[in-house]
Amino acid sequence: MGDAAVPAMVVEEEEQEHVFRSRFPPVAVPDGVTVPEFVLDGAEAYADRVALVEAAAGGRSYTYGEVARDTARFARALRSVGVRKGHVVVVALPNLAVYPVVSLGIMSAGAVFSGVNPRALAAEIKKQVEDSEAKLVVANEVAFDKVKDAGVPVIGVGDRERMPGAISWDELLAAADRTGAGVVPVDAAQQSDLCALPYSSGTTGVSKGVMLSHRNLVSNLCSSMFAVAPETAGQVVTLGLMPFFHIYGITGICCATLRHKGTVVVMDRFDLRTFLRALVDHRVMFAPLVPPVMLAMVKSPVADEFDLSDLALKSVMTAAAPLAPDLLAAFQRKFPGVQVEEAYGLTEHSCITLTHAAGDGHGHVAKKSSVGFILPNLEVKFVDPDTGRSLPANTPGELCVRSQSVMQGYYKRKEETERTVDGKGWLHTGDVGYIDGDGDVFIVDRIKELIKYKGFQVAPAELEAVLLSHPSVEDAAVFG
């Protein structure tokens, strides 16, 4: 047990503070680099390697040389149309190979990327455009009719004839090439500048802009990728099924894979046959999934149409919802060579906070029922929601985290920011959990979802897991 996370006993205001840190040593976070610089560092050595490829037949692909080139072209194009440091650009695109190019180009211009679900209602998209005070929207045919009346110019990616009035992506980049790099003065982005404004309901249920800096995202990538073996650079093929407008999609999948010079196999929407074909044809090695997809892999007769005996798949990760023990067991029976990892993260902490496996050479895998262990550079504590006092190991309380990845705050919402991030820099997640003696963290439920019954606190997630263990139950939701 010598490598277990050990609580650091800190005396503050004559009160013992239980703070837990990673079992692994701190990792260095480079100073002065932006997210695009960090992610695309070394891309020239992999210029001809495929960085992004769409799973659909005939889909677009980008090499590393093309990603670096078009990221710079789009940054110049944005500056040429008046986008300046701090301006917000809303991206209403489905998962496409061009998506990371768009987002990195926005950040390279010193602007702020704000992804939105392209299949949301027009009113919902407009609300984000207005709340973020966006200067531009980037969309394709999927969302164009929803954003054309949002009150700001639209850059159209795709068929120009189906997006009348939009600024053509191709023509904009070509115009930027003609004007050259030095025409528009550049206010260079700093690491402390904002680079992303994803929207999250947080702990209050109302969608809010989460202000993330370049430093926030770079530090999170350094922590979450601490165990990636250098010799695997350029080799890992990752499935890009999770929505790229979500912080995990753009940071945990796209940026992490591009940083390590792997390949992202991009899928727009889930279809089991397309999904399985992508696993087989593209030799996917790592697949971030949600439990319903794993359930389909196990139970759907469609899976029997494919020879899955020779998959390159090494691991899957689920982070968006609890994984029922029976589903985990069934998946491992069908795919015994695939490691199942659970992780925990939140937008307000730039993405991943806890992870399940340390990777090659580090020798630790968290318990199957946990959401993982604490990443390097992070501090975690569990507090009593009623008294605010920190709690020792094996005692459930609200999970709080402190690190360089904690958001700058909610956009234009000072009071909600102060309720979420306290004066000492602790991010209060609203999740109830505990850490055991081995340093593995377990999430019990959300504070606001706990049901009080005859003086006892009942966690809906625990009841749902019991119900899902019955063979006749496909899904369950408990509320009260």
Tab-separated table of C-alpha atoms in Angstrom:
chain	number	residue	atom	x	y	z
A	1	MET	CA	0.000	0.000	0.000
A	2	GLY	CA	3.044	2.234	-0.069
A	3	ASP	CA	2.021	3.961	-3.300
A	4	ALA	CA	-1.535	4.740	-2.211
A	5	ALA	CA	-2.784	8.320	-2.154
A	6	VAL	CA	-2.052	9.694	1.302
A	7	PRO	CA	-4.086	12.475	2.880
A	8	ALA	CA	-2.033	15.578	3.533
A	9	MET	CA	-2.976	16.866	6.945
A	10	VAL	CA	-3.033	20.638	6.703
A	11	VAL	CA	-3.942	22.752	9.706
A	12	GLU	CA	-6.136	25.654	8.675
A	13	GLU	CA	-8.007	27.763	11.205
A	14	GLU	CA	-7.245	25.118	13.844
A	15	GLU	CA	-9.122	22.532	11.836
A	16	GLN	CA	-7.617	19.378	10.358
A	17	GLU	CA	-7.948	19.377	6.578
A	18	HIS	CA	-8.025	16.051	4.709
A	19	VAL	CA	-6.509	16.663	1.271
A	20	PHE	CA	-5.664	13.809	-1.094
A	21	ARG	CA	-3.102	13.943	-3.892
A	22	SER	CA	-2.020	11.632	-6.687
A	23	ARG	CA	0.094	8.568	-5.980
A	24	PHE	CA	2.183	9.703	-8.976
A	25	PRO	CA	4.705	12.553	-8.983
A	26	PRO	CA	3.791	15.960	-10.457
A	27	VAL	CA	4.215	16.464	-14.188
A	28	ALA	CA	5.649	19.563	-15.815
A	29	VAL	CA	3.272	21.992	-17.543
A	30	PRO	CA	5.053	24.104	-20.174
A	31	ASP	CA	4.803	27.863	-19.751
A	32	GLY	CA	3.893	30.263	-22.513
A	33	VAL	CA	2.405	27.813	-25.031
A	34	THR	CA	-1.135	27.998	-26.365
A	35	VAL	CA	-3.356	24.982	-26.951
A	36	PRO	CA	-2.715	24.878	-30.743
A	37	GLU	CA	1.048	25.208	-30.192
A	38	PHE	CA	1.003	22.425	-27.605
A	39	VAL	CA	-1.224	20.082	-29.612
A	40	LEU	CA	0.504	20.553	-32.974
A	41	ASP	CA	4.054	20.623	-31.643
A	42	GLY	CA	6.127	18.270	-33.789
A	43	ALA	CA	3.445	17.923	-36.477
A	44	GLU	CA	5.988	18.482	-39.248
A	45	ALA	CA	7.631	15.148	-38.437
A	46	TYR	CA	4.262	13.448	-39.075
A	47	ALA	CA	3.218	15.650	-42.000
A	48	ASP	CA	2.070	12.742	-44.180
A	49	ARG	CA	0.400	10.734	-41.414
A	50	VAL	CA	-3.407	10.764	-41.273
A	51	ALA	CA	-4.533	12.790	-38.265
A	52	LEU	CA	-8.286	12.751	-38.821
A	53	VAL	CA	-10.441	10.531	-40.990
A	54	GLU	CA	-14.211	10.280	-41.237
A	55	ALA	CA	-15.541	6.758	-40.747
A	56	ALA	CA	-18.261	7.114	-43.390
A	57	ALA	CA	-17.453	5.827	-46.864
A	58	GLY	CA	-15.788	8.547	-48.928
A	59	GLY	CA	-15.335	10.743	-45.865
A	60	ARG	CA	-12.804	13.569	-45.617
A	61	SER	CA	-9.406	13.039	-44.098
A	62	TYR	CA	-6.595	15.342	-42.951
A	63	THR	CA	-2.908	14.636	-42.619
A	64	TYR	CA	-0.898	16.378	-39.902
A	65	GLY	CA	0.582	18.656	-42.539
A	66	GLU	CA	-2.907	19.665	-43.655
A	67	VAL	CA	-4.138	20.185	-40.080
A	68	ALA	CA	-1.239	22.525	-39.306
A	69	ARG	CA	-1.606	24.360	-42.613
A	70	ASP	CA	-5.378	24.876	-42.448
A	71	THR	CA	-5.319	25.809	-38.764
A	72	ALA	CA	-2.964	28.664	-39.628
A	73	ARG	CA	-4.996	29.599	-42.728
A	74	PHE	CA	-8.232	29.788	-40.758
A	75	ALA	CA	-6.591	31.872	-38.033
A	76	ARG	CA	-5.464	34.370	-40.692
A	77	ALA	CA	-8.902	34.304	-42.282
A	78	LEU	CA	-10.621	35.089	-38.988
A	79	ARG	CA	-8.331	38.048	-38.367
A	80	SER	CA	-8.972	39.294	-41.897
A	81	VAL	CA	-12.732	39.491	-41.216
A	82	GLY	CA	-12.278	41.393	-37.974
A	83	VAL	CA	-12.014	38.693	-35.307
A	84	ARG	CA	-9.721	39.814	-32.512
A	85	LYS	CA	-8.365	38.471	-29.256
A	86	GLY	CA	-11.171	37.528	-26.876
A	87	HIS	CA	-13.917	37.446	-29.501
A	88	VAL	CA	-16.144	34.370	-29.281
A	89	VAL	CA	-16.843	32.172	-32.304
A	90	VAL	CA	-19.661	29.641	-31.917
A	91	VAL	CA	-19.177	26.355	-33.797
A	92	ALA	CA	-22.403	24.561	-34.740
A	93	LEU	CA	-20.914	21.600	-36.590
A	94	PRO	CA	-21.478	17.857	-36.228
A	95	ASN	CA	-18.449	15.613	-35.768
A	96	LEU	CA	-16.409	16.177	-38.925
A	97	ALA	CA	-12.728	15.820	-39.717
A	98	VAL	CA	-12.540	19.598	-40.132
A	99	TYR	CA	-13.876	20.263	-36.612
A	100	PRO	CA	-10.503	20.284	-34.777
A	101	VAL	CA	-9.072	22.488	-37.541
A	102	VAL	CA	-11.881	24.996	-36.937
A	103	SER	CA	-11.497	24.989	-33.164
A	104	LEU	CA	-7.678	25.185	-33.205
A	105	GLY	CA	-7.832	27.910	-35.838
A	106	ILE	CA	-10.134	29.971	-33.620
A	107	MET	CA	-7.746	29.564	-30.677
A	108	SER	CA	-4.731	30.386	-32.868
A	109	ALA	CA	-6.382	33.672	-33.835
A	110	GLY	CA	-6.578	34.555	-30.145
A	111	ALA	CA	-10.334	34.083	-30.201
A	112	VAL	CA	-12.519	31.840	-28.047
A	113	PHE	CA	-14.044	28.597	-29.331
A	114	SER	CA	-17.593	27.835	-28.151
A	115	GLY	CA	-19.093	24.575	-29.386
A	116	VAL	CA	-22.842	24.025	-29.533
A	117	ASN	CA	-24.942	20.990	-30.401
A	118	PRO	CA	-25.832	21.490	-34.105
A	119	ARG	CA	-28.976	19.451	-33.593
A	120	ALA	CA	-30.256	21.617	-30.752
A	121	LEU	CA	-33.275	23.821	-31.311
A	122	ALA	CA	-32.689	27.108	-33.121
A	123	ALA	CA	-33.749	28.981	-29.990
A	124	GLU	CA	-31.189	27.101	-27.891
A	125	ILE	CA	-28.370	27.854	-30.330
A	126	LYS	CA	-29.389	31.500	-30.561
A	127	LYS	CA	-29.418	31.738	-26.771
A	128	GLN	CA	-25.782	30.581	-26.645
A	129	VAL	CA	-24.796	32.944	-29.452
A	130	GLU	CA	-26.364	35.863	-27.584
A	131	ASP	CA	-25.188	34.894	-24.106
A	132	SER	CA	-21.596	34.440	-25.293
A	133	GLU	CA	-21.723	37.676	-27.325
A	134	ALA	CA	-20.347	35.744	-30.280
A	135	LYS	CA	-19.049	37.590	-33.332
A	136	LEU	CA	-19.357	34.684	-35.774
A	137	VAL	CA	-20.920	31.251	-36.181
A	138	VAL	CA	-19.373	28.341	-38.100
A	139	ALA	CA	-21.932	25.822	-39.391
A	140	ASN	CA	-22.680	23.373	-42.171
A	141	GLU	CA	-25.941	22.243	-43.748
A	142	VAL	CA	-27.038	20.464	-40.542
A	143	ALA	CA	-27.451	23.670	-38.556
A	144	PHE	CA	-27.412	26.485	-41.116
A	145	ASP	CA	-31.178	27.074	-41.117
A	146	LYS	CA	-31.031	27.311	-37.314
A	147	VAL	CA	-28.207	29.854	-37.192
A	148	LYS	CA	-28.843	32.044	-40.246
A	149	ASP	CA	-31.074	34.350	-38.195
A	150	ALA	CA	-28.923	34.363	-35.057
A	151	GLY	CA	-27.827	37.947	-35.715
A	152	VAL	CA	-24.162	37.336	-36.588
A	153	PRO	CA	-22.340	36.355	-39.813
A	154	VAL	CA	-22.136	32.643	-40.602
A	155	ILE	CA	-19.161	30.823	-42.100
A	156	GLY	CA	-20.532	27.883	-44.086
A	157	VAL	CA	-18.542	24.660	-44.293
A	158	GLY	CA	-19.733	22.464	-47.143
A	159	ASP	CA	-22.214	22.951	-49.996
A	160	ARG	CA	-22.426	26.716	-50.548
A	161	GLU	CA	-25.647	26.448	-52.558
A	162	ARG	CA	-27.440	24.996	-49.541
A	163	MET	CA	-26.277	27.881	-47.314
A	164	PRO	CA	-27.255	31.090	-49.160
A	165	GLY	CA	-25.787	34.183	-47.551
A	166	ALA	CA	-23.076	32.326	-45.658
A	167	ILE	CA	-19.384	33.147	-45.991
A	168	SER	CA	-17.825	30.237	-47.873
A	169	TRP	CA	-15.198	28.366	-45.857
A	170	ASP	CA	-13.191	27.503	-48.967
A	171	GLU	CA	-13.329	31.043	-50.369
A	172	LEU	CA	-12.432	32.558	-47.005
A	173	LEU	CA	-9.310	30.410	-46.694
A	174	ALA	CA	-8.346	31.139	-50.306
A	175	ALA	CA	-8.729	34.878	-49.659
A	176	ALA	CA	-6.529	34.585	-46.574
A	177	ASP	CA	-3.864	32.913	-48.718
A	178	ARG	CA	-3.929	35.838	-51.158
A	179	THR	CA	-3.631	38.504	-48.475
A	180	GLY	CA	-0.707	36.782	-46.756
A	181	ALA	CA	0.269	36.540	-43.120
A	182	GLY	CA	1.439	40.075	-42.316
A	183	VAL	CA	-1.484	42.206	-43.486
A	184	VAL	CA	-3.536	42.144	-40.268
A	185	PRO	CA	-1.786	43.111	-37.005
A	186	VAL	CA	-1.755	40.159	-34.623
A	187	ASP	CA	-2.265	40.495	-30.880
A	188	ALA	CA	-0.587	37.226	-29.954
A	189	ALA	CA	-2.512	34.901	-27.651
A	190	GLN	CA	-1.084	34.412	-24.179
A	191	GLN	CA	-1.389	31.251	-22.103
A	192	SER	CA	-3.548	33.127	-19.592
A	193	ASP	CA	-6.053	34.169	-22.270
A	194	LEU	CA	-9.392	32.443	-22.668
A	195	CYS	CA	-9.502	29.919	-25.510
A	196	ALA	CA	-12.744	28.004	-24.947
A	197	LEU	CA	-16.250	28.761	-23.713
A	198	PRO	CA	-18.168	25.456	-23.545
A	199	TYR	CA	-21.595	25.572	-21.980
A	200	SER	CA	-22.457	23.454	-18.955
A	201	SER	CA	-25.372	23.199	-16.569
A	202	GLY	CA	-22.874	22.872	-13.719
A	203	THR	CA	-24.461	22.280	-10.330
A	204	THR	CA	-27.407	24.630	-10.870
A	205	GLY	CA	-29.129	23.176	-13.946
A	206	VAL	CA	-29.005	26.371	-16.043
A	207	SER	CA	-26.599	26.288	-18.978
A	208	LYS	CA	-23.661	28.647	-18.445
A	209	GLY	CA	-20.503	29.540	-20.338
A	210	VAL	CA	-17.435	27.965	-18.714
A	211	MET	CA	-14.368	30.188	-19.181
A	212	LEU	CA	-11.280	28.078	-19.912
A	213	SER	CA	-7.824	29.444	-20.630
A	214	HIS	CA	-5.024	27.983	-22.699
A	215	ARG	CA	-3.276	27.193	-19.398
A	216	ASN	CA	-6.358	25.321	-18.142
A	217	LEU	CA	-6.477	22.998	-21.149
A	218	VAL	CA	-2.718	22.498	-21.499
A	219	SER	CA	-2.404	21.588	-17.825
A	220	ASN	CA	-5.311	19.142	-18.075
A	221	LEU	CA	-3.765	17.475	-21.117
A	222	CYS	CA	-0.429	17.163	-19.312
A	223	SER	CA	-2.084	15.523	-16.309
A	224	SER	CA	-4.389	13.196	-18.239
A	225	MET	CA	-1.643	12.046	-20.645
A	226	PHE	CA	1.049	11.620	-18.000
A	227	ALA	CA	1.292	7.855	-18.532
A	228	VAL	CA	1.277	7.767	-22.340
A	229	ALA	CA	4.409	5.951	-23.411
A	230	PRO	CA	6.599	8.037	-25.783
A	231	GLU	CA	7.245	5.018	-27.980
A	232	THR	CA	3.535	4.833	-28.890
A	233	ALA	CA	3.624	8.269	-30.550
A	234	GLY	CA	2.061	8.132	-33.998
A	235	GLN	CA	0.573	4.689	-33.446
A	236	VAL	CA	-2.696	4.987	-31.506
A	237	VAL	CA	-5.998	5.045	-33.402
A	238	THR	CA	-8.822	6.608	-31.372
A	239	LEU	CA	-12.535	6.597	-32.087
A	240	GLY	CA	-14.062	10.074	-32.236
A	241	LEU	CA	-17.710	9.293	-31.529
A	242	MET	CA	-18.310	11.501	-28.498
A	243	PRO	CA	-19.616	14.939	-29.570
A	244	PHE	CA	-16.812	17.360	-30.374
A	245	PHE	CA	-18.846	20.290	-29.056
A	246	HIS	CA	-18.464	18.670	-25.627
A	247	ILE	CA	-15.251	19.345	-23.701
A	248	TYR	CA	-14.340	15.648	-23.655
A	249	GLY	CA	-14.772	15.334	-27.401
A	250	ILE	CA	-12.603	18.286	-28.360
A	251	THR	CA	-10.024	18.059	-25.566
A	252	GLY	CA	-9.988	14.471	-24.274
A	253	ILE	CA	-10.252	12.910	-27.736
A	254	CYS	CA	-9.145	15.351	-30.436
A	255	CYS	CA	-6.485	17.420	-28.673
A	256	ALA	CA	-5.068	14.477	-26.725
A	257	THR	CA	-4.786	12.298	-29.842
A	258	LEU	CA	-3.321	15.079	-31.988
A	259	ARG	CA	-0.805	15.929	-29.268
A	260	HIS	CA	0.420	12.331	-29.390
A	261	LYS	CA	0.232	12.210	-33.203
A	262	GLY	CA	-2.296	9.402	-33.391
A	263	THR	CA	-5.327	9.161	-35.668
A	264	VAL	CA	-8.904	10.129	-34.806
A	265	VAL	CA	-11.571	8.109	-36.626
A	266	VAL	CA	-14.467	10.587	-36.743
A	267	MET	CA	-18.093	9.486	-36.448
A	268	ASP	CA	-20.991	11.930	-36.608
A	269	ARG	CA	-23.844	9.899	-35.148
A	270	PHE	CA	-24.028	6.417	-33.693
A	271	ASP	CA	-25.139	3.614	-35.954
A	272	LEU	CA	-24.122	0.159	-34.760
A	273	ARG	CA	-23.141	-1.183	-38.171
A	274	THR	CA	-21.117	1.927	-39.051
A	275	PHE	CA	-19.545	1.833	-35.618
A	276	LEU	CA	-18.514	-1.817	-35.840
A	277	ARG	CA	-17.292	-1.361	-39.403
A	278	ALA	CA	-15.115	1.529	-38.202
A	279	LEU	CA	-13.631	-0.614	-35.432
A	280	VAL	CA	-12.764	-3.329	-37.936
A	281	ASP	CA	-11.648	-1.307	-40.972
A	282	HIS	CA	-9.699	1.435	-39.193
A	283	ARG	CA	-8.151	-0.852	-36.572
A	284	VAL	CA	-9.356	1.347	-33.720
A	285	MET	CA	-7.326	0.790	-30.544
A	286	PHE	CA	-8.994	3.142	-28.048
A	287	ALA	CA	-12.721	3.893	-27.974
A	288	PRO	CA	-14.334	6.362	-25.557
A	289	LEU	CA	-17.949	5.197	-25.326
A	290	VAL	CA	-21.131	5.521	-23.311
A	291	PRO	CA	-22.846	2.536	-21.620
A	292	PRO	CA	-25.684	2.230	-24.203
A	293	VAL	CA	-23.107	1.654	-26.959
A	294	MET	CA	-21.426	-1.050	-24.892
A	295	LEU	CA	-24.853	-2.596	-24.298
A	296	ALA	CA	-25.475	-2.714	-28.055
A	297	MET	CA	-22.088	-4.357	-28.632
A	298	VAL	CA	-23.037	-7.062	-26.161
A	299	LYS	CA	-26.721	-7.671	-26.862
A	300	SER	CA	-27.578	-6.566	-30.410
A	301	PRO	CA	-27.799	-9.299	-33.060
A	302	VAL	CA	-26.202	-6.808	-35.480
A	303	ALA	CA	-22.874	-7.461	-33.746
A	304	ASP	CA	-23.093	-11.084	-34.924
A	305	GLU	CA	-22.819	-9.871	-38.531
A	306	PHE	CA	-19.159	-8.925	-37.947
A	307	ASP	CA	-16.060	-10.940	-37.213
A	308	LEU	CA	-14.909	-9.216	-34.039
A	309	SER	CA	-12.356	-11.837	-33.102
A	310	ASP	CA	-9.436	-9.886	-34.550
A	311	LEU	CA	-10.205	-6.377	-33.310
A	312	ALA	CA	-7.249	-4.086	-32.629
A	313	LEU	CA	-9.275	-2.611	-29.759
A	314	LYS	CA	-7.195	-2.480	-26.572
A	315	SER	CA	-9.392	-0.396	-24.282
A	316	VAL	CA	-12.696	1.426	-24.014
A	317	MET	CA	-13.445	4.285	-21.664
A	318	THR	CA	-16.803	5.329	-20.320
A	319	ALA	CA	-17.216	8.587	-18.478
A	320	ALA	CA	-20.642	10.036	-19.240
A	321	ALA	CA	-22.775	7.737	-17.076
A	322	PRO	CA	-22.338	5.020	-14.428
A	323	LEU	CA	-21.509	1.578	-15.799
A	324	ALA	CA	-23.721	-1.120	-14.341
A	325	PRO	CA	-21.711	-4.083	-12.948
A	326	ASP	CA	-23.704	-6.642	-14.958
A	327	LEU	CA	-23.034	-4.767	-18.198
A	328	LEU	CA	-19.341	-4.590	-17.376
A	329	ALA	CA	-19.239	-8.327	-16.727
A	330	ALA	CA	-21.133	-9.129	-19.954
A	331	PHE	CA	-18.841	-6.878	-22.001
A	332	GLN	CA	-15.715	-8.472	-20.573
A	333	ARG	CA	-17.052	-11.942	-21.319
A	334	LYS	CA	-17.613	-11.042	-24.959
A	335	PHE	CA	-14.429	-8.961	-25.348
A	336	PRO	CA	-12.007	-10.493	-22.847
A	337	GLY	CA	-8.950	-8.776	-24.302
A	338	VAL	CA	-10.368	-5.270	-24.033
A	339	GLN	CA	-9.642	-3.240	-20.912
A	340	VAL	CA	-12.657	-1.304	-19.624
A	341	GLU	CA	-11.797	2.008	-18.007
A	342	GLU	CA	-14.082	4.387	-16.210
A	343	ALA	CA	-13.165	8.028	-15.802
A	344	TYR	CA	-14.551	11.132	-14.205
A	345	GLY	CA	-14.382	14.653	-15.499
A	346	LEU	CA	-16.325	17.860	-15.810
A	347	THR	CA	-16.310	20.900	-18.036
A	348	GLU	CA	-15.450	23.203	-15.144
A	349	HIS	CA	-12.204	21.260	-14.701
A	350	SER	CA	-11.245	21.357	-18.391
A	351	CYS	CA	-12.027	17.643	-18.881
A	352	ILE	CA	-10.606	14.537	-17.183
A	353	THR	CA	-10.104	14.656	-13.393
A	354	LEU	CA	-9.910	10.993	-12.385
A	355	THR	CA	-8.873	8.077	-14.567
A	356	HIS	CA	-8.834	4.315	-14.321
A	357	ALA	CA	-5.535	3.080	-15.744
A	358	ALA	CA	-2.056	4.535	-15.542
A	359	GLY	CA	-0.847	2.874	-18.715
A	360	ASP	CA	2.268	0.949	-19.596
A	361	GLY	CA	5.044	1.018	-17.050
A	362	HIS	CA	3.049	2.550	-14.204
A	363	GLY	CA	1.435	-0.632	-12.981
A	364	HIS	CA	-1.757	0.622	-11.412
A	365	VAL	CA	-5.328	0.034	-12.486
A	366	ALA	CA	-8.109	1.344	-10.293
A	367	LYS	CA	-10.830	-0.981	-9.012
A	368	LYS	CA	-13.528	-1.818	-11.522
A	369	SER	CA	-16.301	-0.238	-9.484
A	370	SER	CA	-14.427	3.040	-9.036
A	371	VAL	CA	-14.082	6.027	-11.377
A	372	GLY	CA	-10.328	6.005	-11.030
A	373	PHE	CA	-7.490	7.565	-9.130
A	374	ILE	CA	-6.320	11.151	-8.795
A	375	LEU	CA	-4.232	12.458	-11.679
A	376	PRO	CA	-0.876	14.176	-11.125
A	377	ASN	CA	-0.934	17.887	-10.195
A	378	LEU	CA	-4.419	17.612	-8.650
A	379	GLU	CA	-5.657	17.932	-5.090
A	380	VAL	CA	-8.946	16.366	-4.032
A	381	LYS	CA	-11.007	16.504	-0.863
A	382	PHE	CA	-14.458	15.380	0.221
A	383	VAL	CA	-16.533	17.761	2.322
A	384	ASP	CA	-19.633	17.454	4.437
A	385	PRO	CA	-22.304	19.375	2.436
A	386	ASP	CA	-23.884	20.662	5.644
A	387	THR	CA	-20.797	21.749	7.621
A	388	GLY	CA	-18.177	22.238	4.894
A	389	ARG	CA	-15.649	20.208	6.872
A	390	SER	CA	-13.314	17.924	4.945
A	391	LEU	CA	-13.667	14.209	5.570
A	392	PRO	CA	-11.197	11.337	5.953
A	393	ALA	CA	-10.884	8.370	3.603
A	394	ASN	CA	-13.853	6.037	3.179
A	395	THR	CA	-16.293	8.776	4.239
A	396	PRO	CA	-18.724	10.049	1.558
A	397	GLY	CA	-18.860	13.783	0.943
A	398	GLU	CA	-18.989	16.322	-1.866
A	399	LEU	CA	-16.022	15.882	-4.182
A	400	CYS	CA	-13.921	19.048	-4.502
A	401	VAL	CA	-10.857	19.476	-6.730
A	402	ARG	CA	-8.110	22.097	-6.966
A	403	SER	CA	-5.565	22.431	-9.760
A	404	GLN	CA	-4.417	24.593	-12.652
A	405	SER	CA	-7.266	23.109	-14.701
A	406	VAL	CA	-10.052	24.731	-12.659
A	407	MET	CA	-12.071	27.131	-14.815
A	408	GLN	CA	-11.687	30.900	-14.683
A	409	GLY	CA	-15.368	31.126	-13.843
A	410	TYR	CA	-18.815	31.197	-15.419
A	411	TYR	CA	-19.182	33.879	-18.084
A	412	LYS	CA	-20.999	36.935	-16.703
A	413	ARG	CA	-22.176	34.935	-13.668
A	414	LYS	CA	-20.099	36.073	-10.714
A	415	GLU	CA	-22.414	34.789	-7.981
A	416	GLU	CA	-22.665	31.296	-9.478
A	417	THR	CA	-18.889	31.240	-9.936
A	418	GLU	CA	-18.380	32.081	-6.257
A	419	ARG	CA	-20.783	29.310	-5.242
A	420	THR	CA	-18.863	26.786	-7.335
A	421	VAL	CA	-15.224	27.834	-6.797
A	422	ASP	CA	-14.499	28.931	-3.240
A	423	GLY	CA	-11.987	31.501	-2.053
A	424	LYS	CA	-9.238	28.891	-1.727
A	425	GLY	CA	-9.580	27.698	-5.313
A	426	TRP	CA	-11.569	24.527	-4.600
A	427	LEU	CA	-14.036	23.562	-7.321
A	428	HIS	CA	-17.177	22.115	-5.715
A	429	THR	CA	-18.466	19.497	-8.149
A	430	GLY	CA	-21.859	18.703	-6.651
A	431	ASP	CA	-20.994	14.998	-6.796
A	432	VAL	CA	-20.981	12.804	-3.711
A	433	GLY	CA	-18.161	10.291	-3.410
A	434	TYR	CA	-15.299	8.991	-1.304
A	435	ILE	CA	-11.715	7.793	-1.629
A	436	ASP	CA	-10.618	4.437	-0.249
A	437	GLY	CA	-7.331	3.460	1.368
A	438	ASP	CA	-5.787	2.589	-2.005
A	439	GLY	CA	-6.480	6.021	-3.455
A	440	ASP	CA	-9.361	4.902	-5.704
A	441	VAL	CA	-12.354	7.229	-5.909
A	442	PHE	CA	-15.985	6.151	-5.935
A	443	ILE	CA	-18.891	8.380	-6.978
A	444	VAL	CA	-22.135	7.758	-5.122
A	445	ASP	CA	-24.474	10.332	-6.657
A	446	ARG	CA	-25.252	13.994	-7.171
A	447	ILE	CA	-25.986	16.048	-4.048
A	448	LYS	CA	-29.272	17.336	-5.426
A	449	GLU	CA	-30.402	13.872	-6.511
A	450	LEU	CA	-30.025	12.175	-3.133
A	451	ILE	CA	-33.390	10.995	-1.838
A	452	LYS	CA	-34.006	11.417	1.871
A	453	TYR	CA	-36.154	8.601	3.254
A	454	LYS	CA	-36.868	8.227	6.968
A	455	GLY	CA	-33.648	10.002	7.834
A	456	PHE	CA	-31.520	8.024	5.401
A	457	GLN	CA	-29.906	9.311	2.209
A	458	VAL	CA	-30.684	7.033	-0.735
A	459	ALA	CA	-28.547	7.307	-3.895
A	460	PRO	CA	-30.648	6.836	-7.079
A	461	ALA	CA	-27.628	5.500	-8.983
A	462	GLU	CA	-27.272	2.618	-6.545
A	463	LEU	CA	-30.930	1.635	-6.906
A	464	GLU	CA	-30.660	1.936	-10.685
A	465	ALA	CA	-27.695	-0.472	-10.674
A	466	VAL	CA	-29.762	-3.014	-8.720
A	467	LEU	CA	-32.682	-2.707	-11.137
A	468	LEU	CA	-30.412	-3.025	-14.167
A	469	SER	CA	-29.066	-6.314	-12.838
A	470	HIS	CA	-32.435	-7.923	-13.652
A	471	PRO	CA	-32.338	-9.561	-17.117
A	472	SER	CA	-35.757	-8.138	-18.038
A	473	VAL	CA	-34.725	-4.531	-17.369
A	474	GLU	CA	-33.030	-2.677	-20.221
A	475	ASP	CA	-32.778	0.724	-18.547
A	476	ALA	CA	-33.935	2.358	-15.324
A	477	ALA	CA	-34.301	5.791	-13.750
A	478	VAL	CA	-34.925	6.406	-10.054
A	479	PHE	CA	-36.190	9.709	-8.705
A	480	GLY	CA	-38.048	10.935	-5.669
